[in-house]
Each structure stands twice: as structure tokens, then as C-alpha cells.
PDB file of C-alpha atoms in Angstrom:
ATOM      1  CA  THR J   1       0.212  -7.546 -25.835  1.00 88.00           C
ATOM      2  CA  ASP J   2      -3.558  -7.241 -25.785  1.00 90.00           C
ATOM      3  CA  GLN J   3      -3.780 -10.976 -25.136  1.00 94.00           C
ATOM      4  CA  GLN J   4      -1.447 -10.781 -22.144  1.00 94.00           C
ATOM      5  CA  LEU J   5      -3.436  -7.871 -20.746  1.00 95.00           C
ATOM      6  CA  LYS J   6      -6.620  -9.948 -21.022  1.00 95.00           C
ATOM      7  CA  VAL J   7      -4.906 -12.692 -19.003  1.00 96.00           C
ATOM      8  CA  VAL J   8      -3.956 -10.145 -16.338  1.00 97.00           C
ATOM      9  CA  PHE J   9      -7.557  -8.883 -16.160  1.00 96.00           C
ATOM     10  CA  ARG J  10      -8.993 -12.409 -16.007  1.00 95.00           C
ATOM     11  CA  THR J  11      -6.562 -13.283 -13.227  1.00 96.00           C
ATOM     12  CA  ILE J  12      -7.431 -10.185 -11.186  1.00 96.00           C
ATOM     13  CA  LEU J  13     -11.181 -10.574 -11.657  1.00 94.00           C
ATOM     14  CA  GLY J  14     -11.081 -14.331 -11.029  1.00 92.00           C
ATOM     15  CA  ARG J  15      -9.490 -14.035  -7.603  1.00 83.00           C
ATOM     16  CA  GLY J  16     -12.531 -12.681  -5.778  1.00 82.00           C
ATOM     17  CA  SER J  17     -10.274 -10.818  -3.343  1.00 86.00           C
ATOM     18  CA  VAL J  18     -11.273  -7.755  -1.345  1.00 86.00           C
ATOM     19  CA  HIS J  19      -8.697  -5.958  -3.542  1.00 92.00           C
ATOM     20  CA  THR J  20     -10.056  -7.154  -6.903  1.00 95.00           C
ATOM     21  CA  TYR J  21     -11.525  -3.823  -8.014  1.00 95.00           C
ATOM     22  CA  ARG J  22      -8.580  -1.839  -6.634  1.00 96.00           C
ATOM     23  CA  ASN J  23      -6.053  -3.962  -8.526  1.00 97.00           C
ATOM     24  CA  TYR J  24      -8.171  -3.925 -11.688  1.00 97.00           C
ATOM     25  CA  LEU J  25      -8.394  -0.109 -11.604  1.00 98.00           C
ATOM     26  CA  ILE J  26      -4.657   0.232 -11.014  1.00 98.00           C
ATOM     27  CA  ILE J  27      -3.898  -1.803 -14.141  1.00 98.00           C
ATOM     28  CA  ILE J  28      -6.616   0.002 -16.133  1.00 98.00           C
ATOM     29  CA  LEU J  29      -5.212   3.433 -15.245  1.00 98.00           C
ATOM     30  CA  SER J  30      -1.699   2.281 -16.071  1.00 97.00           C
ATOM     31  CA  HIS J  31      -2.570   0.729 -19.440  1.00 96.00           C
ATOM     32  CA  LEU J  32      -5.400   2.959 -20.653  1.00 96.00           C
ATOM     33  CA  CYS J  33      -4.284   6.303 -19.192  1.00 96.00           C
ATOM     34  CA  GLY J  34      -0.503   5.854 -18.969  1.00 94.00           C
ATOM     35  CA  LEU J  35      -0.179   6.696 -15.279  1.00 96.00           C
ATOM     36  CA  ARG J  36       3.099   6.187 -13.443  1.00 94.00           C
ATOM     37  CA  SER J  37       3.303   4.403 -10.085  1.00 95.00           C
ATOM     38  CA  LYS J  38       3.963   7.715  -8.322  1.00 94.00           C
ATOM     39  CA  GLU J  39       0.838   9.174  -9.927  1.00 95.00           C
ATOM     40  CA  LEU J  40      -1.295   6.153  -9.042  1.00 97.00           C
ATOM     41  CA  SER J  41      -0.124   6.197  -5.432  1.00 96.00           C
ATOM     42  CA  SER J  42      -0.925   9.918  -5.067  1.00 95.00           C
ATOM     43  CA  LEU J  43      -4.497   9.862  -6.393  1.00 96.00           C
ATOM     44  CA  LYS J  44      -7.336  10.981  -4.154  1.00 96.00           C
ATOM     45  CA  VAL J  45     -10.956   9.908  -4.624  1.00 95.00           C
ATOM     46  CA  SER J  46     -11.880  13.486  -5.611  1.00 96.00           C
ATOM     47  CA  ASP J  47      -9.331  13.382  -8.447  1.00 96.00           C
ATOM     48  CA  VAL J  48     -11.491  10.857 -10.294  1.00 97.00           C
ATOM     49  CA  MET J  49     -14.993  11.276  -8.865  1.00 95.00           C
ATOM     50  CA  LEU J  50     -16.984  14.311  -7.755  1.00 93.00           C
ATOM     51  CA  GLY J  51     -20.625  14.349  -6.699  1.00 89.00           C
ATOM     52  CA  GLY J  52     -20.990  10.658  -7.431  1.00 89.00           C
ATOM     53  CA  LYS J  53     -19.856  11.086 -11.052  1.00 95.00           C
ATOM     54  CA  VAL J  54     -16.534  10.236 -12.698  1.00 97.00           C
ATOM     55  CA  VAL J  55     -14.792  13.438 -13.798  1.00 97.00           C
ATOM     56  CA  ASP J  56     -14.199  14.066 -17.504  1.00 96.00           C
ATOM     57  CA  THR J  57     -10.532  14.926 -17.034  1.00 96.00           C
ATOM     58  CA  LEU J  58      -8.003  13.677 -14.506  1.00 96.00           C
ATOM     59  CA  ARG J  59      -5.854  16.672 -13.586  1.00 93.00           C
ATOM     60  CA  LEU J  60      -2.477  15.540 -12.340  1.00 92.00           C
ATOM     61  CA  GLY J  61      -0.860  18.364 -10.383  1.00 84.00           C
ATOM     62  CA  GLY J  62       2.870  18.856 -10.167  1.00 80.00           C
ATOM     63  CA  ALA J  63       3.047  17.125  -6.782  1.00 79.00           C
ATOM     64  CA  TYR J  64       1.777  13.920  -8.427  1.00 83.00           C
ATOM     65  CA  THR J  65       3.990  13.845 -11.500  1.00 82.00           C
ATOM     66  CA  LYS J  66       7.586  13.252 -12.407  1.00 81.00           C
ATOM     67  CA  GLY J  67       9.303  16.559 -13.071  1.00 77.00           C
ATOM     68  CA  ASN J  68       6.678  18.484 -11.079  1.00 79.00           C
ATOM     69  CA  LYS J  69       4.642  19.261 -14.234  1.00 81.00           C
ATOM     70  CA  HIS J  70       0.861  19.221 -14.419  1.00 86.00           C
ATOM     71  CA  ARG J  71      -0.921  17.154 -17.049  1.00 90.00           C
ATOM     72  CA  ASP J  72      -4.495  16.361 -17.979  1.00 93.00           C
ATOM     73  CA  ILE J  73      -5.727  12.885 -18.861  1.00 94.00           C
ATOM     74  CA  PRO J  74      -9.188  12.451 -20.424  1.00 94.00           C
ATOM     75  CA  LEU J  75     -11.339   9.898 -18.576  1.00 95.00           C
ATOM     76  CA  ASN J  76     -13.747   9.171 -21.406  1.00 93.00           C
ATOM     77  CA  ASN J  77     -13.032   5.480 -21.947  1.00 95.00           C
ATOM     78  CA  HIS J  78     -16.002   3.393 -20.774  1.00 97.00           C
ATOM     79  CA  LYS J  79     -13.644   0.748 -19.281  1.00 96.00           C
ATOM     80  CA  VAL J  80     -11.922   3.421 -17.193  1.00 97.00           C
ATOM     81  CA  ILE J  81     -15.211   4.947 -16.025  1.00 97.00           C
ATOM     82  CA  ASP J  82     -16.672   1.536 -15.165  1.00 97.00           C
ATOM     83  CA  ALA J  83     -13.526   0.493 -13.258  1.00 97.00           C
ATOM     84  CA  ILE J  84     -13.524   3.723 -11.215  1.00 97.00           C
ATOM     85  CA  GLU J  85     -17.214   3.337 -10.335  1.00 96.00           C
ATOM     86  CA  LYS J  86     -16.806  -0.320  -9.346  1.00 95.00           C
ATOM     87  CA  HIS J  87     -13.775   0.427  -7.174  1.00 95.00           C
ATOM     88  CA  ILE J  88     -15.461   3.342  -5.358  1.00 94.00           C
ATOM     89  CA  ASN J  89     -18.709   1.363  -4.869  1.00 92.00           C
ATOM     90  CA  ASN J  90     -16.740  -1.598  -3.552  1.00 91.00           C
ATOM     91  CA  GLN J  91     -14.861   0.652  -1.121  1.00 89.00           C
ATOM     92  CA  MET J  92     -18.153   2.013   0.221  1.00 87.00           C
ATOM     93  CA  LYS J  93     -19.498  -1.523   0.628  1.00 84.00           C
ATOM     94  CA  VAL J  94     -16.346  -2.903   2.273  1.00 79.00           C
ATOM     95  CA  ARG J  95     -16.035  -0.020   4.708  1.00 71.00           C
ATOM     96  CA  SER J  96     -19.822   0.358   5.157  1.00 61.00           C
ATOM     97  CA  ARG J  97     -19.578   4.108   4.915  1.00 63.00           C
ATOM     98  CA  PHE J  98     -19.012   7.076   2.651  1.00 68.00           C
ATOM     99  CA  VAL J  99     -15.668   7.194   0.849  1.00 81.00           C
ATOM    100  CA  GLU J 100     -13.850  10.373   1.867  1.00 88.00           C
ATOM    101  CA  PRO J 101     -13.206  12.547  -1.248  1.00 90.00           C
ATOM    102  CA  SER J 102      -9.843  13.737   0.122  1.00 92.00           C
ATOM    103  CA  GLY J 103      -8.815  10.183   0.997  1.00 92.00           C
ATOM    104  CA  PRO J 104      -6.600   7.922  -1.081  1.00 95.00           C
ATOM    105  CA  LEU J 105      -8.139   6.334  -4.160  1.00 95.00           C
ATOM    106  CA  PHE J 106      -5.946   3.309  -3.454  1.00 95.00           C
ATOM    107  CA  ARG J 107      -5.617   2.459   0.220  1.00 91.00           C
ATOM    108  CA  SER J 108      -2.662   0.547   1.595  1.00 88.00           C
ATOM    109  CA  GLN J 109      -3.157  -2.175   4.221  1.00 84.00           C
ATOM    110  CA  LYS J 110      -2.917   0.577   6.843  1.00 86.00           C
ATOM    111  CA  GLY J 111      -5.656   2.586   5.112  1.00 85.00           C
ATOM    112  CA  ARG J 112      -3.253   5.261   3.909  1.00 91.00           C
ATOM    113  CA  PHE J 113      -1.837   6.318   0.565  1.00 95.00           C
ATOM    114  CA  PHE J 114       0.575   3.836  -1.004  1.00 96.00           C
ATOM    115  CA  SER J 115       4.149   5.015  -1.306  1.00 95.00           C
ATOM    116  CA  PRO J 116       5.370   5.048  -4.925  1.00 95.00           C
ATOM    117  CA  ASN J 117       7.685   2.091  -4.137  1.00 96.00           C
ATOM    118  CA  SER J 118       4.862   0.102  -2.554  1.00 96.00           C
ATOM    119  CA  MET J 119       2.770   0.736  -5.672  1.00 97.00           C
ATOM    120  CA  VAL J 120       5.634  -0.532  -7.853  1.00 97.00           C
ATOM    121  CA  ARG J 121       5.779  -3.718  -5.755  1.00 97.00           C
ATOM    122  CA  LEU J 122       2.004  -4.182  -5.855  1.00 97.00           C
ATOM    123  CA  ILE J 123       1.898  -3.867  -9.643  1.00 97.00           C
ATOM    124  CA  LYS J 124       4.775  -6.333  -9.930  1.00 97.00           C
ATOM    125  CA  ARG J 125       2.852  -8.822  -7.725  1.00 96.00           C
ATOM    126  CA  ILE J 126      -0.274  -8.392  -9.862  1.00 97.00           C
ATOM    127  CA  TYR J 127       1.676  -9.237 -13.030  1.00 97.00           C
ATOM    128  CA  GLU J 128       3.507 -12.128 -11.365  1.00 97.00           C
ATOM    129  CA  GLY J 129       0.166 -13.527 -10.192  1.00 95.00           C
ATOM    130  CA  ALA J 130      -0.940 -13.596 -13.820  1.00 96.00           C
ATOM    131  CA  GLY J 131       2.251 -15.371 -14.880  1.00 96.00           C
ATOM    132  CA  PHE J 132       4.152 -12.367 -16.231  1.00 96.00           C
ATOM    133  CA  GLY J 133       7.198 -12.091 -13.993  1.00 92.00           C
ATOM    134  CA  ASN J 134       9.036  -9.963 -16.544  1.00 94.00           C
ATOM    135  CA  ALA J 135       6.399  -7.183 -16.488  1.00 95.00           C
ATOM    136  CA  SER J 136       6.920  -4.080 -14.372  1.00 94.00           C
ATOM    137  CA  SER J 137       5.079  -0.976 -13.243  1.00 92.00           C
ATOM    138  CA  HIS J 138       6.244   0.664 -16.482  1.00 92.00           C
ATOM    139  CA  SER J 139       4.636  -2.018 -18.687  1.00 94.00           C
ATOM    140  CA  GLY J 140       1.280  -0.234 -18.655  1.00 94.00           C
ATOM    141  CA  ARG J 141       2.783   3.087 -19.715  1.00 93.00           C
ATOM    142  CA  LYS J 142       4.691   1.387 -22.503  1.00 92.00           C
ATOM    143  CA  LYS J 143       1.510  -0.323 -23.726  1.00 93.00           C
ATOM    144  CA  PHE J 144      -0.378   2.986 -23.499  1.00 94.00           C
ATOM    145  CA  ALA J 145       2.212   4.799 -25.632  1.00 93.00           C
ATOM    146  CA  THR J 146       2.598   2.045 -28.217  1.00 91.00           C
ATOM    147  CA  THR J 147      -1.186   1.735 -28.593  1.00 93.00           C
ATOM    148  CA  LEU J 148      -1.458   5.468 -29.290  1.00 93.00           C
ATOM    149  CA  ILE J 149       1.371   5.222 -31.811  1.00 91.00           C
ATOM    150  CA  GLU J 150      -0.171   2.190 -33.542  1.00 91.00           C
ATOM    151  CA  GLN J 151      -3.437   4.133 -33.827  1.00 93.00           C
ATOM    152  CA  GLY J 152      -1.617   6.953 -35.615  1.00 93.00           C
ATOM    153  CA  ALA J 153      -1.304   9.508 -32.808  1.00 93.00           C
ATOM    154  CA  ASP J 154       1.022  12.427 -33.380  1.00 92.00           C
ATOM    155  CA  ILE J 155       4.285  12.326 -31.418  1.00 91.00           C
ATOM    156  CA  ASN J 156       3.468  15.658 -29.725  1.00 92.00           C
ATOM    157  CA  CYS J 157       0.099  14.309 -28.538  1.00 92.00           C
ATOM    158  CA  VAL J 158       1.791  11.211 -27.108  1.00 92.00           C
ATOM    159  CA  LYS J 159       4.418  13.444 -25.465  1.00 92.00           C
ATOM    160  CA  LEU J 160       1.699  15.466 -23.700  1.00 90.00           C
ATOM    161  CA  LEU J 161      -0.285  12.449 -22.532  1.00 91.00           C
ATOM    162  CA  MET J 162       2.840  10.695 -21.269  1.00 91.00           C
ATOM    163  CA  GLY J 163       4.056  13.804 -19.449  1.00 88.00           C
ATOM    164  CA  HIS J 164       7.470  13.792 -21.118  1.00 89.00           C
ATOM    165  CA  SER J 165       9.506  16.989 -21.040  1.00 87.00           C
ATOM    166  CA  SER J 166      11.559  15.969 -24.083  1.00 89.00           C
ATOM    167  CA  ILE J 167      10.349  14.837 -27.481  1.00 90.00           C
ATOM    168  CA  GLN J 168      13.431  12.556 -27.559  1.00 92.00           C
ATOM    169  CA  THR J 169      12.031  10.555 -24.648  1.00 88.00           C
ATOM    170  CA  THR J 170       8.739  10.096 -26.490  1.00 88.00           C
ATOM    171  CA  ALA J 171      10.565   9.215 -29.720  1.00 88.00           C
ATOM    172  CA  LEU J 172      11.979   6.113 -27.979  1.00 87.00           C
ATOM    173  CA  TYR J 173       8.461   4.633 -28.016  1.00 82.00           C
ATOM    174  CA  PHE J 174       8.217   5.208 -31.779  1.00 77.00           C
ATOM    175  CA  SER J 175      11.237   3.052 -32.598  1.00 70.00           C
ATOM    176  CA  PRO J 176      10.737  -0.706 -33.179  1.00 62.00           C
TER     177      PRO J 176
END
């Protein structure tokens, strides 16, 4: 629910950890853009920011997505833009240097890209830390789809944004 998501955000932002902005952006991109764990773990800095500006459209290439299909996600939500900027600025401050455009948007403890499974575990820990042990890495995508549906989005639009190959898969989100 929206209320539960607010609790998750308050928990992340209240921790004051070196990973606060990273974790916040991960949840934002999951809930407001519908990204899968595999997609989140594959993102490079240049996928979301070029020339010091957040890009208008996140282009997910086939290597990033399930089913090896490309999809475009608009990055026009002010919460998404703000979260990207804060995360990148924090990374520059923490590492005291320029953030490499070809480097991972989300760095693991070893400074590398997360594996999809590590991203799943991280998201699970974020939710558990906020008191939602039953949430998973798919919770954000589900919330993204149901929000679009509640706002009257067409099933074909939801299908495209979710990256589904079958309208039947998308239709599952339309049932109560």
C-alpha cells in the first residue's frame, strides 16, 4: 500500500547509512518505474544520467531485461529524478571523485555490479528492515502495475511498461 511504502522510505532515510540513497533509489525505481531485480542490478550510471543531467528515458537493452527484449521507461517523475541525483551526488562525495559513467549505478560491497540474486536479497533486507518480511523484490513491480491500473491505464500500455511478452501475464494484475 502507499502507507507501507511510506514506512519503507522513512526507514531507509532514517538510517543515515552510507547506502541510504542507494537503497532509496532501488525502491523508487522498483515502485515508480517497475524495474526487475535483474534490471536494477545491470544499470550503469550512464543509463540514467548523461552530462550531469538525468535522462528523459531509461532505455533497457535486451541484455538487461527478462526475455532479452528492449523497453523504454520514462524518467519524468520528480521523485525518480531527485532520487537519481541524490544517489549520484552521494556516490561522488563518498568516493571523493567522479562517478564513472560506464560503472554500476548500484555498487556491491566489492564496488562491482550486483548480481540479480544479490539484488533480490538486498531488496528483501530493505523490506525486512522496515518490518515487511512478506515483501519481495517483485513487490515494487506489483505496486507499479496496480497503480497504473487504478489510474485507468490501458492494459497494452501496462504490458509495454512492464516488459511482458504476453497480454495474459499483464491481465493477471488486472484481476482482484
